Coordinates of C-alpha atoms in Angstrom, one line a residue:
M268 CA -24.6 18.2 19.6
R269 CA -23.5 15.4 21.9
K270 CA -21.2 12.5 21.0
L271 CA -22.6 9.2 22.1
D272 CA -19.2 8.0 23.4
D273 CA -18.9 11.1 25.6
I274 CA -22.3 10.4 27.2
L275 CA -21.4 6.7 27.8
R276 CA -18.1 7.7 29.5
S277 CA -19.8 10.2 31.8
P278 CA -19.6 9.1 35.5
D279 CA -23.3 10.0 35.8
W280 CA -24.5 7.8 33.0
K281 CA -26.3 4.6 33.7
P282 CA -27.8 2.1 31.3
D283 CA -31.5 2.8 30.5
V284 CA -33.4 0.3 28.4
Q285 CA -35.9 2.9 26.8
W286 CA -33.2 5.4 26.0
A287 CA -31.0 2.6 24.5
L288 CA -34.0 1.5 22.3
N289 CA -34.5 5.1 21.2
V290 CA -30.9 5.4 20.1
Y291 CA -30.9 2.0 18.4
S292 CA -34.2 2.8 16.6
A293 CA -32.9 6.2 15.4
L294 CA -29.6 4.7 14.3
S295 CA -31.3 1.9 12.3
M296 CA -33.4 4.5 10.5
H297 CA -30.3 6.5 9.7
L298 CA -28.7 3.3 8.3
S299 CA -31.7 2.4 6.3
L300 CA -31.7 5.8 4.5
R301 CA -28.0 5.4 3.7
H302 CA -28.4 1.8 2.5
D303 CA -31.1 3.0 0.0
E304 CA -28.3 5.0 -1.5
D305 CA -25.9 2.0 -1.4
K306 CA -23.7 3.8 1.2
Y307 CA -22.1 1.8 4.1
F308 CA -19.8 2.5 7.0
P309 CA -16.3 0.9 6.9
E310 CA -16.4 1.2 10.7
L311 CA -19.3 2.1 13.1
T312 CA -18.6 2.8 16.8
P313 CA -20.2 4.9 19.5
S314 CA -17.5 7.5 19.0
Q315 CA -18.9 8.3 15.6
V316 CA -22.5 8.7 16.7
V317 CA -23.6 12.3 17.5
L318 CA -27.0 13.0 19.0
D319 CA -28.9 16.2 18.3
D320 CA -29.2 18.5 21.3
S321 CA -33.0 17.8 21.2
F322 CA -32.6 14.1 20.6
D323 CA -35.0 13.1 23.4
E324 CA -37.7 15.1 21.5
N325 CA -36.9 14.7 17.8
G326 CA -34.8 11.5 17.8
K327 CA -32.3 12.9 15.3
L328 CA -28.6 11.8 15.2
H329 CA -25.7 11.9 12.8
V330 CA -22.8 9.5 12.2
L331 CA -19.2 10.8 11.6
P332 CA -16.5 9.0 9.5
L333 CA -14.0 7.2 11.7
T334 CA -10.8 9.2 12.1
G335 CA -7.7 8.4 14.0
D336 CA -8.7 10.5 17.0
L337 CA -12.0 8.5 17.3
E338 CA -10.4 5.1 17.0
D339 CA -9.5 3.1 20.2
E340 CA -8.8 -0.5 21.3
Y341 CA -12.6 -1.3 21.3
T342 CA -13.2 -0.4 17.6
I343 CA -12.7 -4.0 16.5
C344 CA -15.4 -5.2 19.0
Y345 CA -18.0 -3.4 17.0
M346 CA -16.8 -4.7 13.6
A347 CA -18.6 -7.5 11.9
P348 CA -16.5 -10.7 11.6
E349 CA -16.7 -10.8 7.9
R350 CA -15.2 -7.3 7.6
S351 CA -11.7 -8.8 7.9
S352 CA -11.9 -10.1 4.4
N353 CA -15.0 -8.3 2.8
P354 CA -16.1 -4.7 2.1
A355 CA -18.7 -3.1 4.3
N356 CA -22.4 -3.7 3.4
A357 CA -25.8 -3.4 5.0
S358 CA -25.4 -6.5 7.1
S359 CA -22.0 -5.4 8.6
D360 CA -23.6 -2.1 9.5
I361 CA -26.5 -3.9 11.3
F362 CA -23.9 -5.9 13.3
S363 CA -22.1 -2.8 14.3
A364 CA -25.3 -0.9 15.2
T365 CA -26.4 -3.9 17.4
A366 CA -23.0 -4.0 19.1
I367 CA -23.5 -0.3 20.0
F368 CA -26.9 -1.2 21.3
Y369 CA -25.3 -3.9 23.5
R370 CA -23.1 -1.3 25.0
L371 CA -26.0 1.0 25.7
L372 CA -27.8 -1.8 27.5
T373 CA -24.8 -3.2 29.5
G374 CA -22.3 -0.3 29.7
H375 CA -19.5 -2.1 27.9
A376 CA -18.6 -3.2 24.4
P377 CA -19.4 -6.8 23.4
W378 CA -16.4 -9.1 24.0
H379 CA -14.8 -6.2 25.7
S380 CA -12.5 -8.4 27.8
V381 CA -10.5 -9.4 24.7
C382 CA -9.9 -5.8 23.7
E383 CA -8.8 -5.0 27.3
Q384 CA -6.5 -7.9 27.9
V385 CA -4.9 -8.4 24.4
K386 CA -2.7 -5.4 23.5
S387 CA -1.4 -6.5 20.1
P388 CA -3.9 -5.5 17.3
R389 CA -3.1 -8.7 15.4
Q390 CA -3.4 -11.0 18.4
R391 CA -6.6 -9.2 19.4
Q392 CA -8.1 -10.0 16.0
I393 CA -7.2 -13.7 16.3
V394 CA -8.4 -14.0 19.9
L395 CA -11.6 -12.1 19.2
K396 CA -12.4 -14.4 16.3
W397 CA -12.1 -17.5 18.5
E398 CA -14.1 -15.9 21.3
R399 CA -16.9 -15.0 19.0
Q400 CA -17.2 -18.5 17.7
T401 CA -17.2 -19.9 21.3
N402 CA -19.3 -17.4 23.4
M403 CA -21.9 -14.8 22.9
P404 CA -21.5 -11.7 25.1
D405 CA -23.1 -11.9 28.6
M406 CA -26.8 -10.9 28.4
S407 CA -27.9 -12.0 31.9
G408 CA -30.5 -9.8 33.4
L409 CA -31.8 -8.5 30.1
P410 CA -35.4 -9.1 29.0
K411 CA -35.7 -12.1 26.6
V412 CA -37.0 -9.9 23.8
L413 CA -33.8 -7.8 24.0
Q414 CA -31.6 -10.9 24.2
D415 CA -33.3 -12.3 21.0
M416 CA -32.7 -8.9 19.3
L417 CA -29.0 -8.9 20.3
R418 CA -28.4 -12.5 19.1
R419 CA -30.1 -11.8 15.8
G420 CA -28.3 -8.4 15.2
M421 CA -24.9 -9.8 16.1
A422 CA -25.2 -13.3 14.6
L423 CA -21.9 -14.5 13.1
N424 CA -23.6 -15.6 9.9
P425 CA -24.8 -12.5 8.0
Q426 CA -27.8 -14.4 6.7
D427 CA -29.0 -14.9 10.2
R428 CA -29.1 -11.2 11.0
F429 CA -31.9 -8.7 10.4
R430 CA -32.3 -8.5 6.6
Y431 CA -32.7 -4.7 6.5
A432 CA -32.0 -1.9 9.0
I433 CA -35.6 -0.8 8.8
D434 CA -36.5 -4.3 10.3
I435 CA -34.8 -3.2 13.5
Y436 CA -36.9 0.0 13.7
E437 CA -40.1 -2.0 13.1
A438 CA -39.2 -4.7 15.7
I439 CA -38.6 -2.1 18.3
D440 CA -41.9 -0.5 17.4
L441 CA -43.8 -3.7 18.1
M442 CA -42.3 -4.3 21.5
T443 CA -44.6 -4.1 24.5
N444 CA -43.9 -2.8 28.0
D445 CA -44.6 -6.3 29.4
E446 CA -41.9 -7.8 27.1
L447 CA -39.4 -5.1 28.3
E448 CA -40.1 -5.7 32.0
I449 CA -36.9 -7.0 33.7
Q450 CA -37.6 -9.6 36.3
A451 CA -36.3 -8.8 39.8
A452 CA -33.2 -10.5 41.1
P453 CA -32.3 -12.6 38.0
E454 CA -30.0 -15.5 38.6
P455 CA -26.6 -15.0 37.0
A456 CA -26.5 -16.8 33.7
A457 CA -23.5 -18.6 32.2
R458 CA -22.3 -17.2 28.9
S459 CA -24.4 -18.7 26.2
K460 CA -22.7 -20.9 23.7
V461 CA -23.1 -20.3 20.0
E462 CA -25.0 -23.2 18.6
P463 CA -23.5 -24.8 15.4
Q464 CA -25.6 -24.3 12.3
K465 CA -27.7 -27.3 11.5
V466 CA -27.0 -28.4 7.9
T467 CA -28.1 -31.6 6.3
S468 CA -29.1 -32.8 2.9
S469 CA -32.6 -33.6 1.8
A470 CA -31.5 -37.2 1.3
G471 CA -32.7 -39.2 4.3
M472 CA -34.5 -36.1 5.7
P473 CA -37.6 -37.2 7.6
A474 CA -40.6 -36.2 5.5
S475 CA -42.2 -33.1 7.1
N476 CA -45.9 -33.1 7.6
T477 CA -46.7 -29.4 8.3
T478 CA -50.4 -28.7 8.8
F479 CA -51.6 -25.1 8.1
A480 CA -54.7 -24.2 10.0
F481 CA -57.3 -22.5 7.8
R482 CA -60.2 -20.8 9.5
K483 CA -63.2 -18.7 8.9
G484 CA -63.6 -15.3 10.5
N485 CA -66.6 -14.4 12.6
G486 CA -66.5 -10.6 12.2
N487 CA -68.5 -8.2 10.0
G488 CA -66.1 -8.0 7.0
F489 CA -65.6 -4.6 5.5
K490 CA -68.0 -3.0 7.9
D491 CA -65.3 -3.4 10.6
I492 CA -62.7 -1.4 8.5
A493 CA -62.5 2.4 9.0
G494 CA -61.7 4.2 5.7
M495 CA -59.8 2.4 2.9
T496 CA -62.9 3.1 0.6
D497 CA -60.9 2.9 -2.6
I498 CA -59.3 -0.4 -1.6
K499 CA -62.6 -1.9 -0.5
N500 CA -64.3 -0.9 -3.7
M501 CA -61.6 -2.3 -5.8
L502 CA -61.8 -5.7 -4.0
S503 CA -65.6 -5.7 -4.2
D504 CA -65.6 -4.9 -8.0
D505 CA -62.6 -7.0 -9.1
V506 CA -62.6 -10.0 -6.8
L507 CA -65.9 -10.4 -4.8
F508 CA -68.1 -9.7 -7.8
V509 CA -66.6 -12.7 -9.7
L510 CA -66.8 -14.9 -6.6
R511 CA -70.5 -14.0 -6.0
N512 CA -71.6 -14.1 -9.6
R513 CA -69.9 -17.1 -11.1
E514 CA -72.4 -17.5 -14.0
Q515 CA -72.2 -13.9 -15.0
A516 CA -68.4 -14.1 -14.8
K517 CA -68.3 -17.2 -16.9
R518 CA -70.5 -15.6 -19.5
Y519 CA -68.1 -12.7 -19.9
R520 CA -65.1 -14.8 -19.4
L521 CA -63.9 -12.9 -16.3
D522 CA -61.2 -14.3 -14.2
T523 CA -60.7 -13.6 -10.5
L524 CA -57.6 -11.6 -9.7
N525 CA -54.7 -13.9 -8.8
G526 CA -53.5 -11.8 -5.9
L527 CA -52.5 -8.4 -4.7
L528 CA -49.6 -6.8 -2.7
L529 CA -50.4 -4.5 0.2
Y530 CA -47.5 -2.4 1.2
G531 CA -46.8 0.7 3.4
P532 CA -45.8 1.7 6.9
P533 CA -46.3 -0.8 9.8
G534 CA -49.5 -0.5 11.8
C535 CA -51.7 0.8 9.1
G536 CA -54.0 -2.2 8.9
K537 CA -52.6 -4.4 6.1
T538 CA -53.1 -7.7 8.0
Y539 CA -56.5 -6.6 9.3
L540 CA -57.7 -5.7 5.8
A541 CA -56.7 -9.1 4.5
E542 CA -58.6 -10.8 7.3
K543 CA -61.7 -8.7 6.8
F544 CA -61.6 -9.4 3.1
A545 CA -61.8 -13.1 3.8
E546 CA -64.8 -12.5 6.1
E547 CA -66.5 -10.4 3.4
A548 CA -65.9 -13.2 0.9
G549 CA -67.0 -15.9 3.3
T550 CA -63.9 -18.0 2.5
N551 CA -61.3 -19.9 4.5
F552 CA -58.4 -17.8 5.6
I553 CA -54.8 -18.2 6.9
I554 CA -52.0 -15.8 7.8
V555 CA -48.5 -17.2 7.1
N556 CA -45.3 -15.5 8.4
A557 CA -41.8 -16.1 6.9
S558 CA -40.8 -18.0 10.0
D559 CA -43.7 -20.5 9.4
L560 CA -42.0 -21.6 6.2
G561 CA -38.5 -21.7 7.6
S562 CA -36.7 -25.0 7.9
P563 CA -33.2 -26.1 9.0
Y564 CA -33.1 -28.7 6.1
I565 CA -32.0 -28.0 2.6
H566 CA -35.2 -27.9 0.4
G567 CA -37.3 -28.0 3.6
T568 CA -38.8 -24.5 2.9
Q569 CA -39.6 -25.5 -0.6
E570 CA -41.6 -28.4 0.7
K571 CA -43.5 -26.3 3.1
I572 CA -44.4 -23.8 0.4
A573 CA -45.8 -26.6 -1.7
Q574 CA -47.7 -28.0 1.3
L575 CA -49.2 -24.6 2.0
F576 CA -50.6 -24.2 -1.5
N577 CA -51.8 -27.8 -1.7
Q578 CA -53.7 -27.4 1.6
A579 CA -55.1 -24.1 0.4
K580 CA -56.4 -25.9 -2.7
Q581 CA -58.1 -28.5 -0.5
N582 CA -59.7 -25.7 1.6
A583 CA -60.7 -23.6 -1.5
P584 CA -62.0 -21.1 -1.9
A585 CA -59.3 -19.7 0.4
V586 CA -57.4 -16.5 1.1
V587 CA -53.7 -17.0 1.8
C588 CA -52.2 -14.0 3.5
L589 CA -48.4 -13.9 3.3
D590 CA -46.9 -11.6 5.8
E591 CA -43.2 -10.4 5.6
F592 CA -43.4 -11.3 1.9
D593 CA -40.1 -9.6 1.1
A594 CA -38.4 -12.2 3.4
M595 CA -40.1 -15.0 1.5
V596 CA -39.2 -13.9 -2.1
P597 CA -36.1 -11.6 -1.9
D598 CA -34.7 -10.2 -5.1
R599 CA -32.5 -13.0 -6.5
S600 CA -30.2 -10.5 -8.2
S601 CA -29.1 -9.1 -4.8
R602 CA -29.0 -12.4 -2.9
S603 CA -26.5 -15.2 -3.3
G604 CA -27.3 -18.8 -2.7
E605 CA -29.0 -21.5 -4.7
Q606 CA -31.3 -22.3 -1.9
T607 CA -32.8 -18.8 -1.8
A608 CA -33.3 -18.9 -5.6
N609 CA -35.0 -22.3 -5.4
E610 CA -37.4 -21.0 -2.7
V611 CA -38.4 -18.0 -4.9
N612 CA -38.8 -20.3 -7.9
E613 CA -41.1 -22.5 -5.8
F614 CA -43.3 -19.5 -4.9
L615 CA -43.4 -18.5 -8.6
T616 CA -44.6 -21.9 -9.6
H617 CA -47.5 -21.9 -7.1
L618 CA -48.5 -18.3 -7.6
N619 CA -49.0 -18.8 -11.3
N620 CA -52.7 -18.5 -11.9
C621 CA -53.5 -19.9 -8.4
S622 CA -56.9 -18.3 -8.7
K623 CA -58.0 -21.1 -11.0
D624 CA -57.6 -23.4 -7.9
G625 CA -59.8 -21.1 -5.8
I626 CA -56.8 -19.5 -4.0
F627 CA -56.5 -15.7 -3.6
V628 CA -53.1 -14.5 -2.4
I629 CA -52.7 -11.3 -0.4
A630 CA -49.0 -10.5 0.2
L631 CA -48.0 -8.0 2.9
T632 CA -44.7 -6.1 3.1
N633 CA -43.1 -2.9 4.3
R634 CA -40.3 -3.2 1.7
P635 CA -41.8 -3.9 -1.8
D636 CA -38.5 -2.7 -3.4
K637 CA -36.8 -5.8 -2.0
I638 CA -39.2 -8.3 -3.6
D639 CA -38.0 -10.3 -6.7
P640 CA -39.5 -8.4 -9.7
A641 CA -40.7 -11.7 -11.3
V642 CA -43.2 -12.1 -8.4
L643 CA -44.9 -8.8 -9.1
R644 CA -46.0 -9.4 -12.7
S645 CA -49.6 -9.9 -13.6
G646 CA -50.8 -13.5 -13.3
R647 CA -49.0 -13.7 -10.0
L648 CA -49.7 -10.5 -8.0
D649 CA -52.0 -8.4 -10.2
K650 CA -52.2 -5.2 -8.2
M651 CA -50.0 -3.2 -5.9
V652 CA -51.9 -1.3 -3.2
Y653 CA -50.3 1.3 -1.0
V654 CA -51.8 1.4 2.5
P655 CA -50.8 4.8 4.0
L656 CA -51.5 6.4 7.4
P657 CA -55.2 7.0 8.0
D658 CA -56.6 10.3 6.8
S659 CA -58.8 12.7 8.8
D660 CA -62.2 11.0 8.0
T661 CA -60.7 7.6 8.7
R662 CA -59.3 8.6 12.1
K663 CA -62.8 9.7 13.0
E664 CA -64.2 6.3 12.0
I665 CA -61.5 4.6 14.0
F666 CA -62.5 6.6 17.1
H667 CA -66.1 5.6 16.5
I668 CA -65.3 1.9 16.1
H669 CA -63.2 1.7 19.3
L670 CA -65.6 3.7 21.4
Q671 CA -68.6 1.6 20.2
G672 CA -70.0 -0.5 23.1
R673 CA -68.3 1.7 25.7
P674 CA -70.0 4.3 27.9
Y675 CA -69.0 7.7 26.5
E676 CA -70.4 11.2 26.1
A677 CA -71.4 10.8 22.5
D678 CA -73.2 14.2 22.1
K679 CA -70.2 16.1 23.6
L680 CA -67.3 14.7 21.6
D681 CA -65.6 17.0 19.1
W682 CA -64.8 14.4 16.4
N683 CA -63.0 17.0 14.2
K684 CA -60.8 18.0 17.1
L685 CA -60.0 14.4 18.0
S686 CA -59.1 13.7 14.3
A687 CA -56.8 16.8 14.1
M688 CA -55.1 15.9 17.4
S689 CA -54.5 12.3 16.2
D690 CA -52.9 13.3 12.9
G691 CA -49.9 11.0 12.3
L692 CA -51.3 8.2 14.4
V693 CA -52.1 4.7 13.0
S694 CA -55.1 2.6 14.0
S695 CA -53.3 0.8 16.8
D696 CA -52.2 4.1 18.3
I697 CA -55.8 5.4 18.3
A698 CA -57.0 2.1 19.9
L699 CA -54.4 2.7 22.7
V700 CA -55.7 6.2 23.2
V701 CA -59.3 5.0 23.6
N702 CA -58.2 2.2 25.9
E703 CA -56.3 4.5 28.2
A704 CA -59.2 6.9 28.4
A705 CA -61.6 4.0 29.1
R706 CA -59.3 2.8 31.8
K707 CA -59.3 6.2 33.5
A708 CA -63.1 6.4 33.2
A709 CA -63.6 3.0 34.7
R710 CA -61.5 3.9 37.7
E711 CA -63.6 7.0 38.3
N712 CA -66.8 5.2 37.3
K713 CA -67.6 8.0 34.8
L714 CA -68.4 8.2 31.1
I715 CA -65.5 8.6 28.7
T716 CA -65.1 12.3 28.1
E717 CA -63.5 14.5 25.5
E718 CA -61.0 15.6 28.1
M719 CA -60.0 12.0 28.9
L720 CA -59.4 11.3 25.2
E721 CA -57.4 14.5 24.7
D722 CA -55.3 13.7 27.8
S723 CA -54.5 10.3 26.3
L724 CA -53.6 11.9 23.0
H725 CA -51.1 14.2 24.8
H726 CA -49.3 11.2 26.3
I727 CA -48.9 9.0 23.2
S728 CA -46.0 9.0 20.8
P729 CA -46.8 8.1 17.2
S730 CA -45.7 4.5 16.2
V731 CA -44.7 5.8 12.8
K732 CA -42.3 8.7 13.2
S733 CA -42.1 11.6 10.7
D734 CA -38.8 10.5 9.2
M735 CA -40.4 7.1 8.5
V736 CA -43.4 8.7 6.8
R737 CA -41.0 10.6 4.5
Y738 CA -39.1 7.3 3.9
Y739 CA -42.3 5.6 2.7
N740 CA -43.5 8.6 0.6
R741 CA -40.2 8.3 -1.3
M742 CA -40.6 4.6 -1.7
R743 CA -44.2 5.1 -3.0
Q744 CA -42.9 7.5 -5.6
Q745 CA -40.2 5.0 -6.6
M746 CA -42.7 2.3 -7.0
E747 CA -45.0 4.5 -9.1
Q748 CA -42.2 5.6 -11.3
G749 CA -40.9 2.0 -11.8
K750 CA -40.7 0.6 -15.2
D751 CA -43.6 -1.9 -14.6
A752 CA -45.5 0.3 -12.3
R753 CA -49.3 -0.1 -12.2
P754 CA -51.9 2.3 -10.7
L755 CA -51.7 2.4 -6.9
I756 CA -54.7 2.6 -4.6
G757 CA -54.8 4.2 -1.2
F758 CA -56.5 6.9 0.9
R759 CA -57.3 10.1 -0.9

């Protein structure tokens, strides 16, 4: 076991972006599991984080309670500003974890100069409060994607931070090597100022005229999807049948499903499934993220929600895919603020029987347990569908799909072996495996071989780690055992 603080104080240690991301990712998963049990850290500093001896292989760490021998003058630098007058919670843990991440990237604690120059604990607290309101820590030389992550994780306003610790894990998982590339010889940047929050009333607010771009897909619908047979059959029987046989549906007084919720680990094809459903139905389609509905104005988000559904009605029949749905309709019992409640109410109003207006809603989330329960009742979202990691047969299909149209040794590939070796990989992982093998074959001007694919498999790390799989298995059980649970559909 190795204390993180001891590693950072070693004269041989130097900041390493990838290692810093690995620690931050593991720490966020550790916090997420604690938060599910309503457990939080009063303080969280590098001196409390202990890495497993095999951390580089298994990504395991532990967090110790803060004792007197672990506390030093920098402890306050890792503490969220609201902790001076409020108990610890998930948001304050996220702030502290991100402050630790800052040290991993830069070699020193955020706002470290205050802790070094001001000796009195009381004065240090006063000066640090002023410094935080005036300046963000120096981030010059860091890639923009990391600067954005630091600003969000250490935002002074808790509502501006990552909503859940698992969101950090997923944001890191989506980063690309190009985003993490540090430009050579960056110019020194001045310390960035904290922008004041823009607040205004709806009175006198310029009327927004947001246009949502609906489109039609040009793919092959469900034929492009590997696996997910149960889900595709359910959509065909319960939704597409009514759309394609309106007279028959009218005769039997059958209504189209209002909407469904797709949930599960990231990278398992939830968004792709929604898009292919729209292609199969031949309807207009749009993907809307939580940020698309955000507004700096009071009631501005409500207005955008109304515009989205009004424009969907004008483009009916239409499929509206709502990504990051838990951020759009958070549980009102666990969130304070009239504005959030009003936004959830606006969604409830438009979700009510929207199928009668030719709108089918597909909501996507990694955290169904954080969604307001009122949204999940029938007549709004009628079905909850768990989308797990692809099974063996599905992985074979994914290999087939991504090899299609490329020169490869079709008669020599051992599909069962490839499927077994790719156990635990999601669709995007397998696509990367095939692309890497194809790149090597192109350089050598050869067919893609079994050996090339196996070599790529040996060099890829699963996007969804084993602890995250266990986390989602527990969540699925909780959703199934819930008071209003409905049958869940997924891979067999």
